[in-house]
Every structure is written in structure tokens, then in C-alpha cells.
Amino acid sequence: MKERIIVIGSPGSGKSTFAKQLSQKMNIPAFHLDKLFWKNDNEMVEQEEFVRQIEKIIAENETWVIDGNYRGSLPLRLEKADLVIWLKAPRWKCILNVIKRYFKLLKNEDTGGNPKSLRFEFLKYIWDFPKNHFPSIMEAKAHYSNRVEWIELNGFKEIARFMKENKINH
């Protein structure tokens, strides 16, 4: 049974929602890296503190679902993970989801620790995510695939099908 799970993917791909639903289904704790990384809308924790928090989560919990990319900490998580679920959704849908999330934030709804502003630079980051981040994710997959199972879910229909087949409720 896979009990140490990493959920990665572009911002707006549904990582936090997916991780939360998976953790509820499996009855294991979920940890959202955005909540650890962002102090507030404009301020981030220091990298050393961020890594210490991740190390503590991994050391103190036998089981977990951790969502978030944060390339610098990915090897640390991959060393202990059983499974990586890579959510690969279309860029334009990820951007649309981030815009929707922004309006939820205006209503003071919880959106997983994400900044409360909508910046062009962030939308560009999402648009460029496949070009800028997929190569390093593929390298990590190649390096760790002998000991960590990888599941790639391509698009929101495949993500929803996975959730349904695994009886994860929306």
C-alpha cells in the first residue's frame, strides 16, 4: 500500500484539492507546501526553514500526502516517497483555475495558502511551466523510478476518472 505520496503539477492543476481528497479517502495526513512556504501574500519563509519543516513532517509522520512542486525540496521528499502523482493539466485550464481561486480568495475562502493577489508574472509562470519544469521533473522521475512509483494523469478528465475509480469524492 502506498502511504507516502507526493502530488506535483502546475499551479492551478488541482494539487491541493487532489491531495486533500486523497488523504481523506486514505485517512492519512495531507501537507500543503504552499501553506508552509508562504507567510503571507508577499512574504515567503527562508529556504532553510522551509526544508526544516518538510524534514520534520517526513520524520514525524509514517504516512502522508504532500502536495507542491518546490524543486529544491523534491529530492528530499522523493527519498521517502512510495508514489508520485503528477497532475498534467492544460495550461489554459490551470490559468483559469488560478483566476477562479483568486475570486474565492476575495470572498475569504481557504485556497491552500496561496498568495491572495493575481500577478501577470504568476500567470506567465503557469504558461511556461511545462517548458521550464517538465524537464527537471522527468529527470527526477528517471532517477527515482526504480524505487518510487509514478502515475501521470493527463488532463482534468483523467484526474477526475482516477479520483472516481479510487472512490475519491469531489
CSV table of C-alpha atoms in Angstrom, one decimal, residues 48-165:
chain,number,residue,atom,x,y,z
A,48,GLU,CA,16.4,26.6,5.3
A,49,GLU,CA,13.2,26.9,7.5
A,50,PHE,CA,11.1,25.5,4.6
A,51,VAL,CA,13.4,22.5,4.3
A,52,ARG,CA,13.4,22.0,8.1
A,53,GLN,CA,9.6,22.0,8.1
A,54,ILE,CA,9.5,19.3,5.4
A,55,GLU,CA,12.1,17.2,7.2
A,56,LYS,CA,10.0,17.4,10.4
A,57,ILE,CA,6.9,16.3,8.6
A,58,ILE,CA,8.7,13.4,7.0
A,59,ALA,CA,10.4,12.4,10.3
A,60,GLU,CA,7.3,12.7,12.5
A,61,ASN,CA,4.7,11.0,10.1
A,62,GLU,CA,4.8,7.4,8.9
A,63,THR,CA,2.2,8.3,6.3
A,64,TRP,CA,1.5,11.4,4.3
A,65,VAL,CA,0.3,13.1,1.2
A,66,ILE,CA,2.4,16.1,0.4
A,67,ASP,CA,1.4,18.4,-2.5
A,68,GLY,CA,3.5,21.0,-4.1
A,69,ASN,CA,6.4,21.3,-6.6
A,70,TYR,CA,9.3,23.2,-5.0
A,71,ARG,CA,12.1,21.6,-7.0
A,72,GLY,CA,14.7,22.3,-4.3
A,73,SER,CA,12.9,20.0,-1.8
A,74,LEU,CA,11.7,17.4,-4.3
A,75,PRO,CA,14.7,15.0,-3.8
A,76,LEU,CA,14.2,15.2,0.0
A,77,ARG,CA,10.6,14.1,-0.5
A,78,LEU,CA,11.4,11.5,-3.2
A,79,GLU,CA,13.8,9.7,-0.9
A,80,LYS,CA,10.9,8.8,1.4
A,81,ALA,CA,8.0,8.6,-1.0
A,82,ASP,CA,6.2,5.5,-2.3
A,83,LEU,CA,4.3,7.2,-5.0
A,84,VAL,CA,4.3,10.4,-7.1
A,85,ILE,CA,1.1,11.5,-8.7
A,86,TRP,CA,1.9,14.1,-11.5
A,87,LEU,CA,-1.1,16.1,-12.5
A,88,LYS,CA,-0.6,17.4,-16.0
A,89,ALA,CA,-3.5,19.7,-17.0
A,90,PRO,CA,-3.7,22.1,-20.0
A,91,ARG,CA,-2.0,25.4,-19.3
A,92,TRP,CA,-5.1,27.5,-20.1
A,93,LYS,CA,-7.2,25.5,-17.7
A,94,CYS,CA,-4.6,25.9,-15.0
A,95,ILE,CA,-4.7,29.6,-15.5
A,96,LEU,CA,-8.5,29.7,-15.5
A,97,ASN,CA,-8.4,27.7,-12.2
A,98,VAL,CA,-5.9,30.2,-10.7
A,99,ILE,CA,-8.2,33.1,-11.7
A,100,LYS,CA,-11.2,31.3,-10.1
A,101,ARG,CA,-9.1,30.7,-7.0
A,102,TYR,CA,-8.3,34.5,-6.9
A,103,PHE,CA,-12.0,35.3,-6.7
A,104,LYS,CA,-12.6,32.7,-4.0
A,105,LEU,CA,-9.8,34.5,-2.0
A,106,LEU,CA,-11.6,37.8,-2.4
A,107,LYS,CA,-14.5,36.0,-0.6
A,108,ASN,CA,-12.1,34.9,2.1
A,109,GLU,CA,-12.4,31.2,1.2
A,110,ASP,CA,-9.5,29.0,2.0
A,111,THR,CA,-7.4,28.2,-1.0
A,112,GLY,CA,-4.5,26.3,0.5
A,113,GLY,CA,-2.0,29.0,1.4
A,114,ASN,CA,-1.7,30.6,-2.0
A,115,PRO,CA,-0.9,34.3,-2.3
A,116,LYS,CA,-4.0,36.5,-2.4
A,117,SER,CA,-3.0,38.5,-5.4
A,118,LEU,CA,-3.2,37.8,-9.1
A,119,ARG,CA,0.0,38.8,-10.9
A,120,PHE,CA,0.8,38.7,-14.6
A,121,GLU,CA,4.2,37.1,-13.7
A,122,PHE,CA,2.5,34.2,-12.0
A,123,LEU,CA,0.2,33.6,-14.9
A,124,LYS,CA,3.3,33.6,-17.2
A,125,TYR,CA,4.9,31.2,-14.8
A,126,ILE,CA,2.0,28.8,-15.2
A,127,TRP,CA,2.0,29.2,-19.0
A,128,ASP,CA,5.8,28.4,-19.1
A,129,PHE,CA,5.6,25.6,-16.5
A,130,PRO,CA,5.7,22.7,-19.0
A,131,LYS,CA,8.8,24.2,-20.8
A,132,ASN,CA,10.6,25.3,-17.6
A,133,HIS,CA,9.7,22.5,-15.2
A,134,PHE,CA,8.8,19.3,-17.0
A,135,PRO,CA,12.4,18.6,-17.9
A,136,SER,CA,13.6,18.6,-14.3
A,137,ILE,CA,10.5,16.5,-13.2
A,138,MET,CA,11.4,14.0,-16.0
A,139,GLU,CA,15.0,13.9,-14.7
A,140,ALA,CA,13.7,13.2,-11.1
A,141,LYS,CA,11.3,10.5,-12.5
A,142,ALA,CA,14.2,8.8,-14.3
A,143,HIS,CA,16.4,9.0,-11.3
A,144,TYR,CA,13.8,7.7,-8.7
A,145,SER,CA,11.5,5.5,-10.8
A,146,ASN,CA,13.4,2.3,-9.7
A,147,ARG,CA,12.1,2.8,-6.2
A,148,VAL,CA,9.2,5.2,-6.4
A,149,GLU,CA,6.0,4.5,-8.5
A,150,TRP,CA,4.9,7.4,-10.7
A,151,ILE,CA,1.4,8.0,-12.0
A,152,GLU,CA,0.9,10.7,-14.6
A,153,LEU,CA,-2.7,12.0,-15.0
A,154,ASN,CA,-3.1,13.9,-18.3
A,155,GLY,CA,-5.9,16.5,-18.1
A,156,PHE,CA,-8.8,17.1,-15.8
A,157,LYS,CA,-10.9,14.2,-17.2
A,158,GLU,CA,-8.2,11.7,-16.4
A,159,ILE,CA,-7.7,13.3,-13.0
A,160,ALA,CA,-11.4,13.0,-12.3
A,161,ARG,CA,-11.5,9.4,-13.6
A,162,PHE,CA,-8.7,8.5,-11.3
A,163,MET,CA,-10.5,10.1,-8.3
A,164,LYS,CA,-13.7,8.3,-9.3
A,165,GLU,CA,-12.2,4.9,-9.8
